[in-house]
Amino acid sequence: MTNVIIKQTQNPNITKFEFSDLNFKNINYEFKNIDEATNSPLAKQLFYLPFVKTVYISGNFIAIEKFSIVEWDDVKEEVAAQIEKFVNNGGVVIEETAETSKKTLISIYSESTPNPNVMKFVANKLLSQKTAEFKSIDDTLASPLAKELFNFPYIKEVFLDENYISVTKFNTYEWLEITNDIRSFIKSFIENGGMVINESLLTETAQQEKQELVNFDTLDATSQQIINIIEEYVKPAVQADGGNILFDSYNETDKRVKVILQGACSGCPSSTFTLKNGIENMLKQMLNDEAIVVEALNG
């Protein structure tokens, strides 16, 4: 019997419904309406719910984007129960055909971040095994996708990591006006075979090199401890917000830790609060040293 597990996302309009024992490997679908869901009986059924805007099917989950007429807390249990009943009664999630199996489809959805000028565009596949930050079109030798994004007049910076792209806009534009254009462009670019990034052309920064094992071993013991704490406890939360954090240096004399903030965290109004009340306190406790001070250097 298949169970459906409800998982919230950082986009308040999108909820994931994970299957306990089903996995549609190499299948990535996005349906915007019932007419598009010709090969998904389950998606068709879901579109009869008046609040369903978009249905994503990938791997072991279905993600649903809702219209604002309801709140997920009011309907998510009912939706999960409906999906469970459909699957356990033998309903077909996806009807694969020779034509559809050849398609390379990708789902992209947007998530807000703590930085009001940064939006995170999340894919259902790995985009990059390395982090990459592009401040201008002149920096985009390694990323054809980033280069194309800079042709939009409202895009200020682009940050890539794992399965998401964080885009920084100029203040004069509103996300409501441009989010769908960016999301559609990224989706189309990748589906049409565009290269997201050529990792061999990336030039690592001095800070990135410090994290690598060969250079990590040359650091003092306290710096190594700090890097381990950042990697294990801090970085996952920062990445979830569409950013990245790198260790820069540690000064034994004044107990000052310098870190590099990238992506959504760079220039974020709440980053100072996060540093002082989150990372700094964590380092003080885990290193048992109340004199430690954390300073951010925007990437």
PDB file of C-alpha atoms in Angstrom:
ATOM      1  CA  MET A   1       0.000   0.000   0.000  1.00  0.00           C
ATOM      2  CA  THR A   2       1.314   3.406  -0.975  1.00  0.00           C
ATOM      3  CA  ASN A   3       1.359   6.184   1.593  1.00  0.00           C
ATOM      4  CA  VAL A   4       1.575   9.865   0.704  1.00  0.00           C
ATOM      5  CA  ILE A   5       3.764  12.125   2.832  1.00  0.00           C
ATOM      6  CA  ILE A   6       3.066  15.864   2.836  1.00  0.00           C
ATOM      7  CA  LYS A   7       6.147  18.079   2.518  1.00  0.00           C
ATOM      8  CA  GLN A   8       6.068  21.867   2.666  1.00  0.00           C
ATOM      9  CA  THR A   9       8.296  23.912   0.368  1.00  0.00           C
ATOM     10  CA  GLN A  10       9.591  27.449   0.796  1.00  0.00           C
ATOM     11  CA  ASN A  11       7.084  28.569  -1.797  1.00  0.00           C
ATOM     12  CA  PRO A  12       3.846  29.005   0.209  1.00  0.00           C
ATOM     13  CA  ASN A  13       1.764  28.148  -2.865  1.00  0.00           C
ATOM     14  CA  ILE A  14       3.507  24.816  -3.574  1.00  0.00           C
ATOM     15  CA  THR A  15       3.232  21.631  -1.531  1.00  0.00           C
ATOM     16  CA  LYS A  16       4.927  18.310  -2.303  1.00  0.00           C
ATOM     17  CA  PHE A  17       3.190  14.952  -1.883  1.00  0.00           C
ATOM     18  CA  GLU A  18       5.820  12.199  -1.686  1.00  0.00           C
ATOM     19  CA  PHE A  19       5.080   8.526  -2.364  1.00  0.00           C
ATOM     20  CA  SER A  20       6.396   6.018   0.168  1.00  0.00           C
ATOM     21  CA  ASP A  21       7.146   3.305  -2.392  1.00  0.00           C
ATOM     22  CA  LEU A  22       6.786   4.762  -5.891  1.00  0.00           C
ATOM     23  CA  ASN A  23       9.523   6.417  -7.935  1.00  0.00           C
ATOM     24  CA  PHE A  24       9.063   7.608 -11.502  1.00  0.00           C
ATOM     25  CA  LYS A  25      12.720   7.708 -12.482  1.00  0.00           C
ATOM     26  CA  ASN A  26      13.708   9.989 -15.364  1.00  0.00           C
ATOM     27  CA  ILE A  27      10.175  11.401 -15.493  1.00  0.00           C
ATOM     28  CA  ASN A  28       9.718  15.145 -15.168  1.00  0.00           C
ATOM     29  CA  TYR A  29       6.378  16.680 -16.059  1.00  0.00           C
ATOM     30  CA  GLU A  30       4.717  20.016 -15.575  1.00  0.00           C
ATOM     31  CA  PHE A  31       1.023  20.458 -16.348  1.00  0.00           C
ATOM     32  CA  LYS A  32      -0.536  23.932 -16.354  1.00  0.00           C
ATOM     33  CA  ASN A  33      -4.113  22.783 -17.050  1.00  0.00           C
ATOM     34  CA  ILE A  34      -6.252  19.705 -17.638  1.00  0.00           C
ATOM     35  CA  ASP A  35      -5.773  19.868 -21.429  1.00  0.00           C
ATOM     36  CA  GLU A  36      -2.018  19.433 -21.021  1.00  0.00           C
ATOM     37  CA  ALA A  37      -2.418  16.404 -18.740  1.00  0.00           C
ATOM     38  CA  THR A  38      -3.303  14.023 -21.566  1.00  0.00           C
ATOM     39  CA  ASN A  39      -0.954  11.289 -20.341  1.00  0.00           C
ATOM     40  CA  SER A  40      -1.562  11.674 -16.594  1.00  0.00           C
ATOM     41  CA  PRO A  41      -4.927  10.443 -15.293  1.00  0.00           C
ATOM     42  CA  LEU A  42      -3.932  11.544 -11.782  1.00  0.00           C
ATOM     43  CA  ALA A  43      -3.090  15.098 -12.873  1.00  0.00           C
ATOM     44  CA  LYS A  44      -6.406  15.237 -14.747  1.00  0.00           C
ATOM     45  CA  GLN A  45      -8.259  14.301 -11.581  1.00  0.00           C
ATOM     46  CA  LEU A  46      -6.373  16.868  -9.517  1.00  0.00           C
ATOM     47  CA  PHE A  47      -7.311  19.659 -11.935  1.00  0.00           C
ATOM     48  CA  TYR A  48     -10.960  19.123 -11.020  1.00  0.00           C
ATOM     49  CA  LEU A  49     -10.046  20.701  -7.677  1.00  0.00           C
ATOM     50  CA  PRO A  50     -10.757  24.414  -8.248  1.00  0.00           C
ATOM     51  CA  PHE A  51      -7.639  25.624  -6.434  1.00  0.00           C
ATOM     52  CA  VAL A  52      -5.069  23.581  -8.428  1.00  0.00           C
ATOM     53  CA  LYS A  53      -2.982  25.809 -10.687  1.00  0.00           C
ATOM     54  CA  THR A  54      -0.030  23.589 -11.713  1.00  0.00           C
ATOM     55  CA  VAL A  55       0.873  19.928 -11.220  1.00  0.00           C
ATOM     56  CA  TYR A  56       4.506  18.731 -11.238  1.00  0.00           C
ATOM     57  CA  ILE A  57       5.389  15.018 -11.379  1.00  0.00           C
ATOM     58  CA  SER A  58       8.972  13.912 -10.828  1.00  0.00           C
ATOM     59  CA  GLY A  59      10.837  11.108  -9.093  1.00  0.00           C
ATOM     60  CA  ASN A  60       8.922  10.030  -6.008  1.00  0.00           C
ATOM     61  CA  PHE A  61       6.639  13.022  -5.645  1.00  0.00           C
ATOM     62  CA  ILE A  62       3.860  15.169  -7.021  1.00  0.00           C
ATOM     63  CA  ALA A  63       4.098  18.906  -6.338  1.00  0.00           C
ATOM     64  CA  ILE A  64       1.001  21.063  -6.620  1.00  0.00           C
ATOM     65  CA  GLU A  65       0.895  24.832  -6.993  1.00  0.00           C
ATOM     66  CA  LYS A  66      -2.383  26.321  -5.792  1.00  0.00           C
ATOM     67  CA  PHE A  67      -4.296  29.490  -6.541  1.00  0.00           C
ATOM     68  CA  SER A  68      -4.628  31.905  -3.622  1.00  0.00           C
ATOM     69  CA  ILE A  69      -8.318  31.137  -3.044  1.00  0.00           C
ATOM     70  CA  VAL A  70      -7.420  28.569  -0.351  1.00  0.00           C
ATOM     71  CA  GLU A  71      -4.682  27.895   2.211  1.00  0.00           C
ATOM     72  CA  TRP A  72      -2.774  24.621   2.116  1.00  0.00           C
ATOM     73  CA  ASP A  73      -3.466  23.994   5.801  1.00  0.00           C
ATOM     74  CA  ASP A  74      -7.158  23.741   4.945  1.00  0.00           C
ATOM     75  CA  VAL A  75      -6.876  21.301   2.036  1.00  0.00           C
ATOM     76  CA  LYS A  76      -3.541  19.434   2.051  1.00  0.00           C
ATOM     77  CA  GLU A  77      -4.773  16.455   4.085  1.00  0.00           C
ATOM     78  CA  GLU A  78      -7.729  16.033   1.739  1.00  0.00           C
ATOM     79  CA  VAL A  79      -5.465  16.212  -1.312  1.00  0.00           C
ATOM     80  CA  ALA A  80      -3.037  13.656   0.152  1.00  0.00           C
ATOM     81  CA  ALA A  81      -5.937  11.301   0.899  1.00  0.00           C
ATOM     82  CA  GLN A  82      -7.271  11.689  -2.654  1.00  0.00           C
ATOM     83  CA  ILE A  83      -3.857  10.901  -4.179  1.00  0.00           C
ATOM     84  CA  GLU A  84      -3.432   7.870  -1.900  1.00  0.00           C
ATOM     85  CA  LYS A  85      -6.870   6.526  -2.787  1.00  0.00           C
ATOM     86  CA  PHE A  86      -6.275   7.025  -6.512  1.00  0.00           C
ATOM     87  CA  VAL A  87      -2.928   5.172  -6.507  1.00  0.00           C
ATOM     88  CA  ASN A  88      -4.007   2.357  -4.176  1.00  0.00           C
ATOM     89  CA  ASN A  89      -7.083   1.717  -6.321  1.00  0.00           C
ATOM     90  CA  GLY A  90      -4.837   1.068  -9.315  1.00  0.00           C
ATOM     91  CA  GLY A  91      -4.989   4.516 -10.858  1.00  0.00           C
ATOM     92  CA  VAL A  92      -2.263   5.430 -13.355  1.00  0.00           C
ATOM     93  CA  VAL A  93      -0.038   8.368 -12.490  1.00  0.00           C
ATOM     94  CA  ILE A  94       1.721   8.638 -15.870  1.00  0.00           C
ATOM     95  CA  GLU A  95       1.039   6.839 -19.139  1.00  0.00           C
ATOM     96  CA  GLU A  96       4.417   6.664 -20.836  1.00  0.00           C
ATOM     97  CA  THR A  97       4.415   6.557 -24.632  1.00  0.00           C
ATOM     98  CA  ALA A  98       7.262   6.262 -27.113  1.00  0.00           C
ATOM     99  CA  GLU A  99       6.880   9.967 -27.878  1.00  0.00           C
ATOM    100  CA  THR A 100       6.794  11.259 -24.310  1.00  0.00           C
ATOM    101  CA  SER A 101       9.630   9.009 -23.125  1.00  0.00           C
ATOM    102  CA  LYS A 102      11.963  10.727 -25.594  1.00  0.00           C
ATOM    103  CA  LYS A 103      11.236  14.187 -24.262  1.00  0.00           C
ATOM    104  CA  THR A 104      13.599  15.888 -21.855  1.00  0.00           C
ATOM    105  CA  LEU A 105      11.229  17.746 -19.590  1.00  0.00           C
ATOM    106  CA  ILE A 106      12.085  19.778 -16.527  1.00  0.00           C
ATOM    107  CA  SER A 107      10.055  21.461 -13.841  1.00  0.00           C
ATOM    108  CA  ILE A 108      11.027  24.864 -12.479  1.00  0.00           C
ATOM    109  CA  TYR A 109       9.240  26.585  -9.624  1.00  0.00           C
ATOM    110  CA  SER A 110      10.048  29.799  -7.807  1.00  0.00           C
ATOM    111  CA  GLU A 111      10.628  30.333  -4.088  1.00  0.00           C
ATOM    112  CA  SER A 112      10.959  33.627  -2.265  1.00  0.00           C
ATOM    113  CA  THR A 113      14.040  34.175  -0.097  1.00  0.00           C
ATOM    114  CA  PRO A 114      14.772  36.353   2.957  1.00  0.00           C
ATOM    115  CA  ASN A 115      16.356  38.819   0.540  1.00  0.00           C
ATOM    116  CA  PRO A 116      13.504  40.771  -1.125  1.00  0.00           C
ATOM    117  CA  ASN A 117      15.587  41.320  -4.261  1.00  0.00           C
ATOM    118  CA  VAL A 118      16.414  37.630  -4.760  1.00  0.00           C
ATOM    119  CA  MET A 119      14.169  34.872  -6.076  1.00  0.00           C
ATOM    120  CA  LYS A 120      15.149  31.201  -6.062  1.00  0.00           C
ATOM    121  CA  PHE A 121      14.237  29.085  -9.110  1.00  0.00           C
ATOM    122  CA  VAL A 122      14.282  25.403  -8.190  1.00  0.00           C
ATOM    123  CA  ALA A 123      14.648  22.567 -10.701  1.00  0.00           C
ATOM    124  CA  ASN A 124      13.773  18.908 -10.288  1.00  0.00           C
ATOM    125  CA  LYS A 125      17.237  17.866 -11.460  1.00  0.00           C
ATOM    126  CA  LEU A 126      20.867  18.610 -10.650  1.00  0.00           C
ATOM    127  CA  LEU A 127      22.069  21.720 -12.461  1.00  0.00           C
ATOM    128  CA  SER A 128      25.566  22.158 -11.064  1.00  0.00           C
ATOM    129  CA  GLN A 129      27.898  20.243  -8.765  1.00  0.00           C
ATOM    130  CA  LYS A 130      29.743  23.447  -7.885  1.00  0.00           C
ATOM    131  CA  THR A 131      28.558  26.827  -6.685  1.00  0.00           C
ATOM    132  CA  ALA A 132      29.008  29.670  -9.124  1.00  0.00           C
ATOM    133  CA  GLU A 133      28.292  33.375  -8.699  1.00  0.00           C
ATOM    134  CA  PHE A 134      28.047  35.802 -11.600  1.00  0.00           C
ATOM    135  CA  LYS A 135      28.031  39.544 -10.903  1.00  0.00           C
ATOM    136  CA  SER A 136      27.804  40.626 -14.541  1.00  0.00           C
ATOM    137  CA  ILE A 137      27.612  39.250 -18.068  1.00  0.00           C
ATOM    138  CA  ASP A 138      31.400  39.580 -18.308  1.00  0.00           C
ATOM    139  CA  ASP A 139      31.757  36.832 -15.671  1.00  0.00           C
ATOM    140  CA  THR A 140      29.638  34.253 -17.494  1.00  0.00           C
ATOM    141  CA  LEU A 141      32.215  32.400 -19.612  1.00  0.00           C
ATOM    142  CA  ALA A 142      31.403  29.150 -17.782  1.00  0.00           C
ATOM    143  CA  SER A 143      27.618  29.494 -17.912  1.00  0.00           C
ATOM    144  CA  PRO A 144      25.683  30.044 -21.147  1.00  0.00           C
ATOM    145  CA  LEU A 145      22.466  30.118 -19.108  1.00  0.00           C
ATOM    146  CA  ALA A 146      23.712  32.922 -16.861  1.00  0.00           C
ATOM    147  CA  LYS A 147      24.903  34.830 -19.928  1.00  0.00           C
ATOM    148  CA  GLU A 148      21.437  34.654 -21.471  1.00  0.00           C
ATOM    149  CA  LEU A 149      19.775  35.682 -18.214  1.00  0.00           C
ATOM    150  CA  PHE A 150      21.822  38.878 -18.113  1.00  0.00           C
ATOM    151  CA  ASN A 151      20.147  39.918 -21.361  1.00  0.00           C
ATOM    152  CA  PHE A 152      17.032  40.634 -19.303  1.00  0.00           C
ATOM    153  CA  PRO A 153      17.252  44.289 -18.211  1.00  0.00           C
ATOM    154  CA  TYR A 154      16.032  43.567 -14.687  1.00  0.00           C
ATOM    155  CA  ILE A 155      18.607  40.909 -13.723  1.00  0.00           C
ATOM    156  CA  LYS A 156      21.497  42.146 -11.620  1.00  0.00           C
ATOM    157  CA  GLU A 157      23.235  38.931 -10.458  1.00  0.00           C
ATOM    158  CA  VAL A 158      22.949  35.150 -10.928  1.00  0.00           C
ATOM    159  CA  PHE A 159      23.971  32.417  -8.500  1.00  0.00           C
ATOM    160  CA  LEU A 160      23.985  28.656  -9.282  1.00  0.00           C
ATOM    161  CA  ASP A 161      24.155  25.763  -6.844  1.00  0.00           C
ATOM    162  CA  GLU A 162      22.996  22.144  -7.068  1.00  0.00           C
ATOM    163  CA  ASN A 163      19.370  22.226  -8.272  1.00  0.00           C
ATOM    164  CA  TYR A 164      18.562  25.920  -8.082  1.00  0.00           C
ATOM    165  CA  ILE A 165      19.327  29.330  -9.558  1.00  0.00           C
ATOM    166  CA  SER A 166      19.115  32.449  -7.398  1.00  0.00           C
ATOM    167  CA  VAL A 167      18.427  35.594  -9.384  1.00  0.00           C
ATOM    168  CA  THR A 168      18.982  39.098  -8.001  1.00  0.00           C
ATOM    169  CA  LYS A 169      16.894  41.862  -9.557  1.00  0.00           C
ATOM    170  CA  PHE A 170      17.330  45.614  -9.649  1.00  0.00           C
ATOM    171  CA  ASN A 171      15.233  47.572  -7.141  1.00  0.00           C
ATOM    172  CA  THR A 172      13.134  49.279  -9.811  1.00  0.00           C
ATOM    173  CA  TYR A 173      11.384  46.039 -10.789  1.00  0.00           C
ATOM    174  CA  GLU A 174       8.796  43.963  -8.910  1.00  0.00           C
ATOM    175  CA  TRP A 175       8.873  40.165  -8.796  1.00  0.00           C
ATOM    176  CA  LEU A 176       5.200  40.000  -9.670  1.00  0.00           C
ATOM    177  CA  GLU A 177       6.035  41.466 -13.074  1.00  0.00           C
ATOM    178  CA  ILE A 178       9.038  39.307 -13.979  1.00  0.00           C
ATOM    179  CA  THR A 179       9.009  35.971 -12.104  1.00  0.00           C
ATOM    180  CA  ASN A 180       7.011  34.033 -14.694  1.00  0.00           C
ATOM    181  CA  ASP A 181       9.185  35.309 -17.542  1.00  0.00           C
ATOM    182  CA  ILE A 182      12.366  34.159 -15.789  1.00  0.00           C
ATOM    183  CA  ARG A 183      10.914  30.794 -14.817  1.00  0.00           C
ATOM    184  CA  SER A 184       9.625  30.122 -18.342  1.00  0.00           C
ATOM    185  CA  PHE A 185      12.934  31.131 -19.895  1.00  0.00           C
ATOM    186  CA  ILE A 186      15.001  28.855 -17.635  1.00  0.00           C
ATOM    187  CA  LYS A 187      12.651  25.936 -18.276  1.00  0.00           C
ATOM    188  CA  SER A 188      12.701  26.427 -22.059  1.00  0.00           C
ATOM    189  CA  PHE A 189      16.471  26.972 -22.172  1.00  0.00           C
ATOM    190  CA  ILE A 190      17.225  23.693 -20.394  1.00  0.00           C
ATOM    191  CA  GLU A 191      14.570  21.640 -22.183  1.00  0.00           C
ATOM    192  CA  ASN A 192      15.949  22.781 -25.545  1.00  0.00           C
ATOM    193  CA  GLY A 193      19.407  21.482 -24.670  1.00  0.00           C
ATOM    194  CA  GLY A 194      21.034  24.691 -23.486  1.00  0.00           C
ATOM    195  CA  MET A 195      24.089  24.282 -21.271  1.00  0.00           C
ATOM    196  CA  VAL A 196      23.599  25.485 -17.719  1.00  0.00           C
ATOM    197  CA  ILE A 197      27.271  25.491 -16.788  1.00  0.00           C
ATOM    198  CA  ASN A 198      30.641  24.135 -17.903  1.00  0.00           C
ATOM    199  CA  GLU A 199      32.265  23.430 -14.567  1.00  0.00           C
ATOM    200  CA  SER A 200      35.697  22.975 -16.146  1.00  0.00           C
ATOM    201  CA  LEU A 201      35.703  26.696 -17.012  1.00  0.00           C
ATOM    202  CA  LEU A 202      34.992  27.853 -13.466  1.00  0.00           C
ATOM    203  CA  THR A 203      37.763  29.656 -11.648  1.00  0.00           C
ATOM    204  CA  GLU A 204      37.744  28.858  -7.962  1.00  0.00           C
ATOM    205  CA  THR A 205      38.086  31.698  -5.508  1.00  0.00           C
ATOM    206  CA  ALA A 206      40.630  31.647  -2.707  1.00  0.00           C
ATOM    207  CA  GLN A 207      37.801  30.992  -0.270  1.00  0.00           C
ATOM    208  CA  GLN A 208      36.531  27.983  -2.226  1.00  0.00           C
ATOM    209  CA  GLU A 209      40.014  26.513  -2.374  1.00  0.00           C
ATOM    210  CA  LYS A 210      40.283  26.642   1.412  1.00  0.00           C
ATOM    211  CA  GLN A 211      37.340  24.264   1.722  1.00  0.00           C
ATOM    212  CA  GLU A 212      39.085  21.616  -0.384  1.00  0.00           C
ATOM    213  CA  LEU A 213      40.817  18.797   1.452  1.00  0.00           C
ATOM    214  CA  VAL A 214      44.283  19.480   0.077  1.00  0.00           C
ATOM    215  CA  ASN A 215      44.165  23.070   1.369  1.00  0.00           C
ATOM    216  CA  PHE A 216      41.985  22.322   4.394  1.00  0.00           C
ATOM    217  CA  ASP A 217      44.794  20.235   5.893  1.00  0.00           C
ATOM    218  CA  THR A 218      47.144  23.238   5.889  1.00  0.00           C
ATOM    219  CA  LEU A 219      44.841  25.346   8.098  1.00  0.00           C
ATOM    220  CA  ASP A 220      45.103  25.660  11.859  1.00  0.00           C
ATOM    221  CA  ALA A 221      42.900  23.443  14.030  1.00  0.00           C
ATOM    222  CA  THR A 222      40.421  26.199  14.934  1.00  0.00           C
ATOM    223  CA  SER A 223      39.903  27.191  11.299  1.00  0.00           C
ATOM    224  CA  GLN A 224      39.269  23.540  10.443  1.00  0.00           C
ATOM    225  CA  GLN A 225      36.688  23.303  13.230  1.00  0.00           C
ATOM    226  CA  ILE A 226      34.958  26.452  12.001  1.00  0.00           C
ATOM    227  CA  ILE A 227      34.778  25.122   8.436  1.00  0.00           C
ATOM    228  CA  ASN A 228      33.333  21.826   9.659  1.00  0.00           C
ATOM    229  CA  ILE A 229      30.661  23.623  11.712  1.00  0.00           C
ATOM    230  CA  ILE A 230      29.739  25.878   8.792  1.00  0.00           C
ATOM    231  CA  GLU A 231      29.552  22.948   6.355  1.00  0.00           C
ATOM    232  CA  GLU A 232      27.470  20.716   8.635  1.00  0.00           C
ATOM    233  CA  TYR A 233      25.194  23.113  10.492  1.00  0.00           C
ATOM    234  CA  VAL A 234      25.093  26.440   8.653  1.00  0.00           C
ATOM    235  CA  LYS A 235      25.417  25.817   4.929  1.00  0.00           C
ATOM    236  CA  PRO A 236      22.297  23.609   4.514  1.00  0.00           C
ATOM    237  CA  ALA A 237      20.076  26.324   6.000  1.00  0.00           C
ATOM    238  CA  VAL A 238      21.744  29.028   3.918  1.00  0.00           C
ATOM    239  CA  GLN A 239      21.357  26.968   0.726  1.00  0.00           C
ATOM    240  CA  ALA A 240      17.675  26.456   1.507  1.00  0.00           C
ATOM    241  CA  ASP A 241      17.343  30.246   1.382  1.00  0.00           C
ATOM    242  CA  GLY A 242      19.031  30.422  -2.024  1.00  0.00           C
ATOM    243  CA  GLY A 243      22.498  31.434  -0.865  1.00  0.00           C
ATOM    244  CA  ASN A 244      25.879  30.115   0.146  1.00  0.00           C
ATOM    245  CA  ILE A 245      28.475  30.717   2.842  1.00  0.00           C
ATOM    246  CA  LEU A 246      32.235  30.191   2.663  1.00  0.00           C
ATOM    247  CA  PHE A 247      34.911  30.425   5.335  1.00  0.00           C
ATOM    248  CA  ASP A 248      37.396  33.217   4.602  1.00  0.00           C
ATOM    249  CA  SER A 249      39.706  33.500   7.603  1.00  0.00           C
ATOM    250  CA  TYR A 250      40.136  33.251  11.357  1.00  0.00           C
ATOM    251  CA  ASN A 251      42.312  35.637  13.379  1.00  0.00           C
ATOM    252  CA  GLU A 252      43.528  34.079  16.612  1.00  0.00           C
ATOM    253  CA  THR A 253      44.450  37.477  18.075  1.00  0.00           C
ATOM    254  CA  ASP A 254      41.039  39.165  17.971  1.00  0.00           C
ATOM    255  CA  LYS A 255      38.976  35.937  17.553  1.00  0.00           C
ATOM    256  CA  ARG A 256      37.424  37.322  14.367  1.00  0.00           C
ATOM    257  CA  VAL A 257      35.899  34.905  11.862  1.00  0.00           C
ATOM    258  CA  LYS A 258      35.356  36.258   8.357  1.00  0.00           C
ATOM    259  CA  VAL A 259      32.883  34.551   6.019  1.00  0.00           C
ATOM    260  CA  ILE A 260      31.799  35.144   2.435  1.00  0.00           C
ATOM    261  CA  LEU A 261      28.070  35.396   1.737  1.00  0.00           C
ATOM    262  CA  GLN A 262      26.845  34.592  -1.776  1.00  0.00           C
ATOM    263  CA  GLY A 263      23.581  34.428  -3.672  1.00  0.00           C
ATOM    264  CA  ALA A 264      20.487  35.464  -1.743  1.00  0.00           C
ATOM    265  CA  CYS A 265      22.564  36.059   1.395  1.00  0.00           C
ATOM    266  CA  SER A 266      24.796  38.670  -0.224  1.00  0.00           C
ATOM    267  CA  GLY A 267      23.461  42.092   0.699  1.00  0.00           C
ATOM    268  CA  CYS A 268      20.428  40.620   2.424  1.00  0.00           C
ATOM    269  CA  PRO A 269      18.909  42.974   5.048  1.00  0.00           C
ATOM    270  CA  SER A 270      18.526  40.109   7.509  1.00  0.00           C
ATOM    271  CA  SER A 271      22.055  38.723   7.077  1.00  0.00           C
ATOM    272  CA  THR A 272      23.501  40.772   9.952  1.00  0.00           C
ATOM    273  CA  PHE A 273      20.850  39.427  12.305  1.00  0.00           C
ATOM    274  CA  THR A 274      21.514  35.892  11.078  1.00  0.00           C
ATOM    275  CA  LEU A 275      25.230  36.259  11.658  1.00  0.00           C
ATOM    276  CA  LYS A 276      24.978  37.716  15.155  1.00  0.00           C
ATOM    277  CA  ASN A 277      22.119  35.594  16.457  1.00  0.00           C
ATOM    278  CA  GLY A 278      22.785  32.420  14.536  1.00  0.00           C
ATOM    279  CA  ILE A 279      26.269  31.678  13.273  1.00  0.00           C
ATOM    280  CA  GLU A 280      28.165  33.702  15.857  1.00  0.00           C
ATOM    281  CA  ASN A 281      26.290  32.197  18.796  1.00  0.00           C
ATOM    282  CA  MET A 282      26.706  28.716  17.357  1.00  0.00           C
ATOM    283  CA  LEU A 283      30.464  29.126  17.019  1.00  0.00           C
ATOM    284  CA  LYS A 284      30.738  30.542  20.537  1.00  0.00           C
ATOM    285  CA  GLN A 285      28.914  27.549  21.976  1.00  0.00           C
ATOM    286  CA  MET A 286      30.507  24.813  19.895  1.00  0.00           C
ATOM    287  CA  LEU A 287      34.045  26.206  20.261  1.00  0.00           C
ATOM    288  CA  ASN A 288      33.432  27.235  23.887  1.00  0.00           C
ATOM    289  CA  ASP A 289      34.777  30.727  23.254  1.00  0.00           C
ATOM    290  CA  GLU A 290      32.593  33.776  24.006  1.00  0.00           C
ATOM    291  CA  ALA A 291      35.128  36.144  22.426  1.00  0.00           C
ATOM    292  CA  ILE A 292      34.435  34.991  18.851  1.00  0.00           C
ATOM    293  CA  VAL A 293      33.090  37.620  16.467  1.00  0.00           C
ATOM    294  CA  VAL A 294      31.755  36.887  12.976  1.00  0.00           C
ATOM    295  CA  GLU A 295      32.145  39.376  10.139  1.00  0.00           C
ATOM    296  CA  ALA A 296      30.456  38.990   6.747  1.00  0.00           C
ATOM    297  CA  LEU A 297      32.095  39.839   3.449  1.00  0.00           C
ATOM    298  CA  ASN A 298      29.519  39.933   0.673  1.00  0.00           C
ATOM    299  CA  GLY A 299      30.478  37.789  -2.243  1.00  0.00           C
TER     300      GLY A 299
END
